[in-house]
PDB file of C-alpha atoms in Angstrom:
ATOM      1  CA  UNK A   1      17.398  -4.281   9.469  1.00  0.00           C
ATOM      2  CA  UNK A   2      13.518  -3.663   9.315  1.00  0.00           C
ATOM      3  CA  UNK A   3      12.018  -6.535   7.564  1.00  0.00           C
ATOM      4  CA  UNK A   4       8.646  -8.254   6.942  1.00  0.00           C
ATOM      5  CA  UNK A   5       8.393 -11.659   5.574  1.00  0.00           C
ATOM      6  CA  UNK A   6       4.983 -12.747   4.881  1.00  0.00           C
ATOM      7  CA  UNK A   7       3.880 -16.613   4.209  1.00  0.00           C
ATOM      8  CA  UNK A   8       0.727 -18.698   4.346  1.00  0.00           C
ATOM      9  CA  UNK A   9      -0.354 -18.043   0.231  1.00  0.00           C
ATOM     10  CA  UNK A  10      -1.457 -20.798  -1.781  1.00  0.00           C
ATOM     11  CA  UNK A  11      -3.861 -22.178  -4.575  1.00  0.00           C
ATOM     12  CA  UNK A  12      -8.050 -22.900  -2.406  1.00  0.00           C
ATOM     13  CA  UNK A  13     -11.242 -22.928  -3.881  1.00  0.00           C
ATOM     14  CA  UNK A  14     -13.609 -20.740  -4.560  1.00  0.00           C
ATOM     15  CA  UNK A  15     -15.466 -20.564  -1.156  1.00  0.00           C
ATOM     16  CA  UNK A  16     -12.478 -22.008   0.855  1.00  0.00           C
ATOM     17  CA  UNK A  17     -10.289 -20.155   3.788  1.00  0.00           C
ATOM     18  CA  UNK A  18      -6.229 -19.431   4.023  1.00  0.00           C
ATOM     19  CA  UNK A  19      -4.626 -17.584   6.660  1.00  0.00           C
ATOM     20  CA  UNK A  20      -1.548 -15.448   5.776  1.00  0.00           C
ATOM     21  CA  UNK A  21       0.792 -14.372   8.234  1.00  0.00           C
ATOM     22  CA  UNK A  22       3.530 -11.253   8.412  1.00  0.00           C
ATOM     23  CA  UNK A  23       6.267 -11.967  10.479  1.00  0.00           C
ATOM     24  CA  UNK A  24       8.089  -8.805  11.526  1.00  0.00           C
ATOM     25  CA  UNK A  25      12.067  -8.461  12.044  1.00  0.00           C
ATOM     26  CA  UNK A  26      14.171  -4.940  13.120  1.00  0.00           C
ATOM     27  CA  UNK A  27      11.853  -2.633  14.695  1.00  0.00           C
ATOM     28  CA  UNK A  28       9.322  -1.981  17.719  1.00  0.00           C
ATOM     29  CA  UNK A  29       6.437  -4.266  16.383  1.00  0.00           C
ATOM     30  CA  UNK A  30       4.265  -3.784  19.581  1.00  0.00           C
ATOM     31  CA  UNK A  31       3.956  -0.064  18.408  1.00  0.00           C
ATOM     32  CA  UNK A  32       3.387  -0.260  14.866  1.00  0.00           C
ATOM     33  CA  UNK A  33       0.300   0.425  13.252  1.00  0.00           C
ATOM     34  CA  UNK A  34       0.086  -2.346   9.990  1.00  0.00           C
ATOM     35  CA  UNK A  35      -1.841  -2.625   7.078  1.00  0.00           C
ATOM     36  CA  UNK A  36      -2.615  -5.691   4.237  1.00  0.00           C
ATOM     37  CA  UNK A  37      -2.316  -4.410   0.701  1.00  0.00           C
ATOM     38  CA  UNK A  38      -3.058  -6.425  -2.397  1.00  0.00           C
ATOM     39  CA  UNK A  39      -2.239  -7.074  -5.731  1.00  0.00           C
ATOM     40  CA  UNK A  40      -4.331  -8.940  -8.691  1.00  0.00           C
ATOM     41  CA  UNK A  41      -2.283 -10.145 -11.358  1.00  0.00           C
ATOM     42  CA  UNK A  42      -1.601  -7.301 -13.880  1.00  0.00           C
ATOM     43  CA  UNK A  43      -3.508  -4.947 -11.999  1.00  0.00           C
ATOM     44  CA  UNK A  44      -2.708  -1.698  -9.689  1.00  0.00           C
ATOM     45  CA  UNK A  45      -2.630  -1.545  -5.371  1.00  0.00           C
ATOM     46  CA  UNK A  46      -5.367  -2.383  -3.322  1.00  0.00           C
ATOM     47  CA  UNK A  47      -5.794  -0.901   0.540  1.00  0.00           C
ATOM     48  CA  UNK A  48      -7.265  -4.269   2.007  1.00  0.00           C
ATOM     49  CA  UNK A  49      -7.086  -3.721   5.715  1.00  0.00           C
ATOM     50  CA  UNK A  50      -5.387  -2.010   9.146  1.00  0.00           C
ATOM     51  CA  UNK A  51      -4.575  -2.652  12.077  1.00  0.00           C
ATOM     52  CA  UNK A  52      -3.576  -0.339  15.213  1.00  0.00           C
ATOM     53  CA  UNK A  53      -0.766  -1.197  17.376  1.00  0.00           C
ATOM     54  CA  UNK A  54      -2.965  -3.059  19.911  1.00  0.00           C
ATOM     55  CA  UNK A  55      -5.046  -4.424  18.043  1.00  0.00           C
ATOM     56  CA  UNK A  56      -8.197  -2.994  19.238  1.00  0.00           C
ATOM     57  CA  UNK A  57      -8.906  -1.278  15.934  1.00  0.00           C
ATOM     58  CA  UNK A  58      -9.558  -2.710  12.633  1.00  0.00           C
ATOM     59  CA  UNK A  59     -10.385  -1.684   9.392  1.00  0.00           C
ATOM     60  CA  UNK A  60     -10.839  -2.852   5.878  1.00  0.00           C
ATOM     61  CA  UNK A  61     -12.036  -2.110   2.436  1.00  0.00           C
ATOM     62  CA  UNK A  62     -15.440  -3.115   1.160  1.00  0.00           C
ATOM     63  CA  UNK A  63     -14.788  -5.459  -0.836  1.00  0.00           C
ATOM     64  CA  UNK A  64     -13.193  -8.150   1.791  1.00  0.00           C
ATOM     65  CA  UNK A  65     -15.322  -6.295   5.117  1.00  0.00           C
ATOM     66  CA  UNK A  66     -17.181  -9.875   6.545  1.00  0.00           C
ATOM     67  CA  UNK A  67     -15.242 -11.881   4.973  1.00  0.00           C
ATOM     68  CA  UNK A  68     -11.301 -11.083   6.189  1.00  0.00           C
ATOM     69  CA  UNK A  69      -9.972 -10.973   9.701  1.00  0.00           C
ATOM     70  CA  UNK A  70      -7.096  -8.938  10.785  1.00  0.00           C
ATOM     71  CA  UNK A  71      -5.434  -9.545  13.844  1.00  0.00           C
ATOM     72  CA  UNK A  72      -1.923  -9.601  15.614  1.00  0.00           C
ATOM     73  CA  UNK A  73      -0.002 -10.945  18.080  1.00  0.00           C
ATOM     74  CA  UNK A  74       2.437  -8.321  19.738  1.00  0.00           C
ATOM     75  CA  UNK A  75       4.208 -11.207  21.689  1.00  0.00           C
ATOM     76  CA  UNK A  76       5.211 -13.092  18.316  1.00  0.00           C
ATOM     77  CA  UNK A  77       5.861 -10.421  16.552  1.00  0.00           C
ATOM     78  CA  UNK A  78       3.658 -11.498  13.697  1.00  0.00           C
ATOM     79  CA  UNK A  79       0.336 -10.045  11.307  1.00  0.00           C
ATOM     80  CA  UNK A  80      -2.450 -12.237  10.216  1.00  0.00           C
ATOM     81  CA  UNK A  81      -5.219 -11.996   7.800  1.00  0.00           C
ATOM     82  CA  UNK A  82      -7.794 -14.124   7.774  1.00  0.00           C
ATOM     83  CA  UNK A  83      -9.742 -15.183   4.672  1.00  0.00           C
ATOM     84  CA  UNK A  84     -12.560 -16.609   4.447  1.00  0.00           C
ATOM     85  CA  UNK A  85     -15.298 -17.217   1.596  1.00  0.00           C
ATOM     86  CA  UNK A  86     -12.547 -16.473  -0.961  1.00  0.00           C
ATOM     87  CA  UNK A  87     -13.327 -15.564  -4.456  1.00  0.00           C
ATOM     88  CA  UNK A  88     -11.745 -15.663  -7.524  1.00  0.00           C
ATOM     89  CA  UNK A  89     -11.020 -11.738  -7.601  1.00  0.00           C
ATOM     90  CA  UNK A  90      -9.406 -12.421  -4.270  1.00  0.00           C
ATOM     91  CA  UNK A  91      -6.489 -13.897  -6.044  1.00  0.00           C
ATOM     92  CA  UNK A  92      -3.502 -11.734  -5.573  1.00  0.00           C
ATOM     93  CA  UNK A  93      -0.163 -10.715  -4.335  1.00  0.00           C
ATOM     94  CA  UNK A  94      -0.992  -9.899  -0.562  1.00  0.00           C
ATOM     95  CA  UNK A  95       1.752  -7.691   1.290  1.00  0.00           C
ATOM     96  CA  UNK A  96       1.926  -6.458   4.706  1.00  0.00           C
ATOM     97  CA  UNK A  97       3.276  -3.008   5.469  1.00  0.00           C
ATOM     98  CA  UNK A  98       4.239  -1.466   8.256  1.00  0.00           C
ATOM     99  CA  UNK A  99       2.578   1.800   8.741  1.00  0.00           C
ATOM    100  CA  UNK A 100       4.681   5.113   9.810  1.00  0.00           C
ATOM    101  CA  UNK A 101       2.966   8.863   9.772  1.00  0.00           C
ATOM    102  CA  UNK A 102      -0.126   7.198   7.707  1.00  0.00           C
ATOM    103  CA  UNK A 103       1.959   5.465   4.412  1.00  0.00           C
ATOM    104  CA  UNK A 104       3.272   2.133   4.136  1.00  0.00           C
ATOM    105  CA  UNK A 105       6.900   2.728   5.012  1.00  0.00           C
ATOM    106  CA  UNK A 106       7.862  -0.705   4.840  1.00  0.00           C
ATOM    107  CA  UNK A 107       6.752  -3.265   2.842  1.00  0.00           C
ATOM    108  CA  UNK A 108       7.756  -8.038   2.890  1.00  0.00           C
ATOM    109  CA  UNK A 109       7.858  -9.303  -0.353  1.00  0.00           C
ATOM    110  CA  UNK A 110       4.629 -10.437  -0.616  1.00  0.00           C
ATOM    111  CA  UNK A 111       2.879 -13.364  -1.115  1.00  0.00           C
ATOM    112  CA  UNK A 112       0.516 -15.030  -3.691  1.00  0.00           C
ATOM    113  CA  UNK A 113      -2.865 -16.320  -3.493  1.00  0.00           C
ATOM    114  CA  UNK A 114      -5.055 -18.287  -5.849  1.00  0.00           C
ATOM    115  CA  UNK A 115      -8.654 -18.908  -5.683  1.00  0.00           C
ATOM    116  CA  UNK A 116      -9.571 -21.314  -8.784  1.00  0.00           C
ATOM    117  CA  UNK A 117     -11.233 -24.366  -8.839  1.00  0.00           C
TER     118      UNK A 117
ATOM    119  CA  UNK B   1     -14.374   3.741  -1.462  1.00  0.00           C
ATOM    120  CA  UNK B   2     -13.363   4.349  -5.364  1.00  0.00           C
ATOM    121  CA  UNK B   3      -9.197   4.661  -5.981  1.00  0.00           C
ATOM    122  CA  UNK B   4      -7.950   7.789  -6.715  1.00  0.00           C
ATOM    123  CA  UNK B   5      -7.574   8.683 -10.296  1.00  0.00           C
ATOM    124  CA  UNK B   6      -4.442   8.775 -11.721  1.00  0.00           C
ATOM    125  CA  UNK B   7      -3.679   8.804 -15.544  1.00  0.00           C
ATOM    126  CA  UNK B   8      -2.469   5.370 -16.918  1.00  0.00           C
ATOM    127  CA  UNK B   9       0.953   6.599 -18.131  1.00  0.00           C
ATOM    128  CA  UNK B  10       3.181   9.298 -18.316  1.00  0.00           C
ATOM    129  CA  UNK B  11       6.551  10.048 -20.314  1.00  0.00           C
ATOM    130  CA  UNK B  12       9.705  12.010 -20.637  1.00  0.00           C
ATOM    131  CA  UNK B  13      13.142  12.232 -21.978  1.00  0.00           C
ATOM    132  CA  UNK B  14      16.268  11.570 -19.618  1.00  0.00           C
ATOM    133  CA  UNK B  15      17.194  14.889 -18.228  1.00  0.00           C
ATOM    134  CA  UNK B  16      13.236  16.151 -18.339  1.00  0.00           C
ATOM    135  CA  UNK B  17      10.893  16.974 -15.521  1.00  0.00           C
ATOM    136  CA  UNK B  18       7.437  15.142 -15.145  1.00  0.00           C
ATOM    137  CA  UNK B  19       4.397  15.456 -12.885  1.00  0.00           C
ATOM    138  CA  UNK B  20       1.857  12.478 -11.848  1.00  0.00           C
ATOM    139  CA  UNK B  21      -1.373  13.722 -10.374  1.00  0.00           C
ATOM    140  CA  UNK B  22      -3.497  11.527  -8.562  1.00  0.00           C
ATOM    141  CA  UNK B  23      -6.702  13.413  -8.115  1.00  0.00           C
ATOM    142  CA  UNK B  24      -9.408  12.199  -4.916  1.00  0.00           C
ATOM    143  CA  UNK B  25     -12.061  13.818  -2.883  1.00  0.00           C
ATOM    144  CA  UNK B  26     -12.507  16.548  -0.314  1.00  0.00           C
ATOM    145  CA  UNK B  27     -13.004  13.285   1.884  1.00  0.00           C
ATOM    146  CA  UNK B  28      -9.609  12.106   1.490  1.00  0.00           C
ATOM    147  CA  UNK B  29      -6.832  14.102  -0.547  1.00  0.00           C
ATOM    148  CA  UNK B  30      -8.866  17.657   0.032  1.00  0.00           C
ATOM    149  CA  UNK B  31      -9.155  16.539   4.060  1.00  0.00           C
ATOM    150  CA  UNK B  32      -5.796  15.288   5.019  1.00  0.00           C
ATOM    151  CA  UNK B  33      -2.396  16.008   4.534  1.00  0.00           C
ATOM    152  CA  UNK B  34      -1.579  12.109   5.045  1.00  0.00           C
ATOM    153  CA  UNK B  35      -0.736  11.558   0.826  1.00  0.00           C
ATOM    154  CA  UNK B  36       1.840   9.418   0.204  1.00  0.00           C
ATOM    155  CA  UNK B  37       3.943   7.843  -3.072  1.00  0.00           C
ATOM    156  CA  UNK B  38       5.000   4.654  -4.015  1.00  0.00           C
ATOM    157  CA  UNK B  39       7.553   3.355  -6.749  1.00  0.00           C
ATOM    158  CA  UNK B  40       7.262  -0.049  -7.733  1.00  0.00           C
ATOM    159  CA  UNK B  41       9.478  -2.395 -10.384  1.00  0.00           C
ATOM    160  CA  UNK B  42       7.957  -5.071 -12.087  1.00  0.00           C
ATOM    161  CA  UNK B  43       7.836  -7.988 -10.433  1.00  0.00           C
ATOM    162  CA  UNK B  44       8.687  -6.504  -6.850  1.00  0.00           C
ATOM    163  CA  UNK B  45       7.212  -5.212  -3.839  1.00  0.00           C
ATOM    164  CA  UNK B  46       6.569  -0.806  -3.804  1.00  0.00           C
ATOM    165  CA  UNK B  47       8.706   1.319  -1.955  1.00  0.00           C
ATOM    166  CA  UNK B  48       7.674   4.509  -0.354  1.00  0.00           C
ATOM    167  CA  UNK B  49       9.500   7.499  -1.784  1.00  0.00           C
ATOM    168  CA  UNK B  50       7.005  10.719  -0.451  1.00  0.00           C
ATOM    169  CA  UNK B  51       4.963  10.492   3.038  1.00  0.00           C
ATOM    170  CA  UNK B  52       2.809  13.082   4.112  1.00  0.00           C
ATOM    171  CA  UNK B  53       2.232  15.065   1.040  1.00  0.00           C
ATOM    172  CA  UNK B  54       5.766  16.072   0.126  1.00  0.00           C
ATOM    173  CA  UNK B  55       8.427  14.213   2.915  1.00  0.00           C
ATOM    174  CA  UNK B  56      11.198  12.270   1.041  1.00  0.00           C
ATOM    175  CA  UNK B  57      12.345   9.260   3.662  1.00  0.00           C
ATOM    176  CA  UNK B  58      15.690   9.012   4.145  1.00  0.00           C
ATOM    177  CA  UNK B  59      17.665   7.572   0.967  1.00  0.00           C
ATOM    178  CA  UNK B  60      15.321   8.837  -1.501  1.00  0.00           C
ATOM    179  CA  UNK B  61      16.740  11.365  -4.100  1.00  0.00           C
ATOM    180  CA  UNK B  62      15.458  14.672  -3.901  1.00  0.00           C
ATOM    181  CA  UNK B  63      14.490  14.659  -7.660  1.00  0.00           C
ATOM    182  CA  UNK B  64      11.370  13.193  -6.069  1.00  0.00           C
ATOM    183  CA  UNK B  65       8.703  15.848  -4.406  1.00  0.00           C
ATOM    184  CA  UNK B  66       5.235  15.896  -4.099  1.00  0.00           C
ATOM    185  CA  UNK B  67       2.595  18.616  -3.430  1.00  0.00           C
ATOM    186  CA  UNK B  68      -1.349  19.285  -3.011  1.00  0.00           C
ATOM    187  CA  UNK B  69      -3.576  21.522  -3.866  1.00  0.00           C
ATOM    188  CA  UNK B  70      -7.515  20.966  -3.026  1.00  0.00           C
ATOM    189  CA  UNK B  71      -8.462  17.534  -4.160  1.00  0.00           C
ATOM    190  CA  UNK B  72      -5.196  16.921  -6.171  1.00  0.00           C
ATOM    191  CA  UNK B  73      -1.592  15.898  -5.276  1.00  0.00           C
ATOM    192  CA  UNK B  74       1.582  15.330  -7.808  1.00  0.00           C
ATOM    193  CA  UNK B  75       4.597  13.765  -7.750  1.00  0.00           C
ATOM    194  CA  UNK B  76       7.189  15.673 -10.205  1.00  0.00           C
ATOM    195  CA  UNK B  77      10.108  13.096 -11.029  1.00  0.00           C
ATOM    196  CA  UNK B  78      13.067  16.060 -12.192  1.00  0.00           C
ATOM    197  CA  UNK B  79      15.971  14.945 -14.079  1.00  0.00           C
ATOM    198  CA  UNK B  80      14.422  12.143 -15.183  1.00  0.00           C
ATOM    199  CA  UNK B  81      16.730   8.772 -15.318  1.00  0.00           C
ATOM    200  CA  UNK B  82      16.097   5.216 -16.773  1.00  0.00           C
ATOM    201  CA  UNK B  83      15.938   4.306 -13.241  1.00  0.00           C
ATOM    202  CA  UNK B  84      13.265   6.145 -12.787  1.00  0.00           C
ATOM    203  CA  UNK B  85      10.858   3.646 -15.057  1.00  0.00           C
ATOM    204  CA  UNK B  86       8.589   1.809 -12.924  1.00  0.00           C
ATOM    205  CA  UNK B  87       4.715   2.264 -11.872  1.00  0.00           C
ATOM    206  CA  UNK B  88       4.058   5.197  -9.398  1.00  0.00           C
ATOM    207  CA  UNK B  89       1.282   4.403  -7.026  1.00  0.00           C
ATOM    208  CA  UNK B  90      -0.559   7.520  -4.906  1.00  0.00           C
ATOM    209  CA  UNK B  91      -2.320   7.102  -1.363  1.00  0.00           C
ATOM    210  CA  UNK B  92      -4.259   8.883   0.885  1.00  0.00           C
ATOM    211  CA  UNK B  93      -5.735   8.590   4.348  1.00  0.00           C
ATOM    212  CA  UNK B  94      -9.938   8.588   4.210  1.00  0.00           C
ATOM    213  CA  UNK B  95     -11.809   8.939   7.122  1.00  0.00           C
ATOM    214  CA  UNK B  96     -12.945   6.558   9.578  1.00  0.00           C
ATOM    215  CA  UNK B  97      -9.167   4.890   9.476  1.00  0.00           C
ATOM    216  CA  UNK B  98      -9.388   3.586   5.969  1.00  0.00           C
ATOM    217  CA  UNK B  99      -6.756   4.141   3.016  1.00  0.00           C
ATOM    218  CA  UNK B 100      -7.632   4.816  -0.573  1.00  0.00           C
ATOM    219  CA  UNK B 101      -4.629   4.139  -3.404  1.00  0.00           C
ATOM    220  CA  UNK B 102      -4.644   5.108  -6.681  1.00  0.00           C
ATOM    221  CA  UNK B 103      -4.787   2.995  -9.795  1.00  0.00           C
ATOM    222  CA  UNK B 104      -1.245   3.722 -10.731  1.00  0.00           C
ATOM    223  CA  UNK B 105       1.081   5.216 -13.514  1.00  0.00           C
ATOM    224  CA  UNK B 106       3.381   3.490 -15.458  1.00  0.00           C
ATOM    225  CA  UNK B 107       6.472   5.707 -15.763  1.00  0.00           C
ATOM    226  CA  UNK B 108       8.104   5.353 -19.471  1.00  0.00           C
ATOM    227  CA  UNK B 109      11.811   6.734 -19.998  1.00  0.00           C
ATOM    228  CA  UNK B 110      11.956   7.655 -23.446  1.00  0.00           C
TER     229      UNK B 110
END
């Protein structure tokens, strides 16, 4: 079964860091493009970042570029984001998806960040 | 990078047809054919139900299809069940490997 579980989310202040991470379960991780979407409370999708199988291209959205870190390691089978200088309209639902023919095919469950002092 | 614009809600009547558009740029739905749907409950994570403009994945029901024309892709929900309520979410590839959604479309079964 293809499966992403993500983890890492929690309440940090205004200005503070988290990491998340995205393990990945059931399917050829090393070769799958991946992507961080997010989620503010009552609101629509966000596109926050992506990363190609190797991990030697990155993107992200403008609002988090200088700020959050994508990255992967293909031997653990696992997705990262680092966050730094959060902000209060960083506080979200953050998912990982796995990326197949450009859409989010599959996506974890998610997992919720905070930023409030 | 602004979303694509979709319109905040839609409606129909079990049985009826209805069509979301999501409507972007010649930089992103008028350049690619990479547009892709999303369903989501409340409360849970989306599911993909149409990749690359109008491909269902496997186990979606075919009363889901989408289409394009210029700037502008739709999803038409046909036969419409209570199932079917939920928030419908569009996507496209941009240039420059970036991803634009829209701002979704809350789905009402009347």
């Amino acid at each position: 079964e293809v499966l992403l579980v993500e983890s890492g989310g929690g309440l940090v202040q205004p200005g503070g860091s988290l990491r998340l991470s995205c393990a990945a379960f059931g399917f050829d991780y090393s070769n799958a493009w991946m992507h961080w979407v997010r989620q503010a409370p009552g609101k629509g999708l966000v596109w926050v970042s992506h990363i190609n199988s190797d991990g030697s291209t990155t993107t992200y959205a403008d609002s988090v570029k200088g700020r959050f870190t994508i990255s992967r390691d293909n031997a653990k089978n696992t997705l990262y984001l680092q966050m730094n200088s959060l902000r209060a309209e960083d506080t979200a639902v953050y998912y990982c998806a796995r990326d197949k023919s450009y859409a989010m095919a599959v996506w974890g469950q998610g997992t919720t960040v905070t930023v409030s002092s | 990078q602004s979303a694509l614009t979709q319109p905040p809600s839609a409606s129909g009547s079990p049985g009826q047809s209805v069509t979301i558009s999501c409507t972007g740029t010649s930089r992103d739905i008028g350049a690619f054919n990479y547009i892709s749907w999303y369903q989501q409950y409340p409360g849970k994570a989306p599911k993909l139900i149409i990749s690359e403009v109008s491909n269902r994945p496997s186990g979606v029901t075919a009363r889901f299809s989408g289409s394009k024309s210029g700037n502008t892709a739709s999803l038409t929900v046909s036969g419409l069940q209570a199932e079917d309520e939920a928030d419908y979410y569009c996507a496209s590839f941009v240039d420059y490997d970036s991803w634009l959604i829209g701002g979704g479309t809350k789905l009402t079964v009347l």
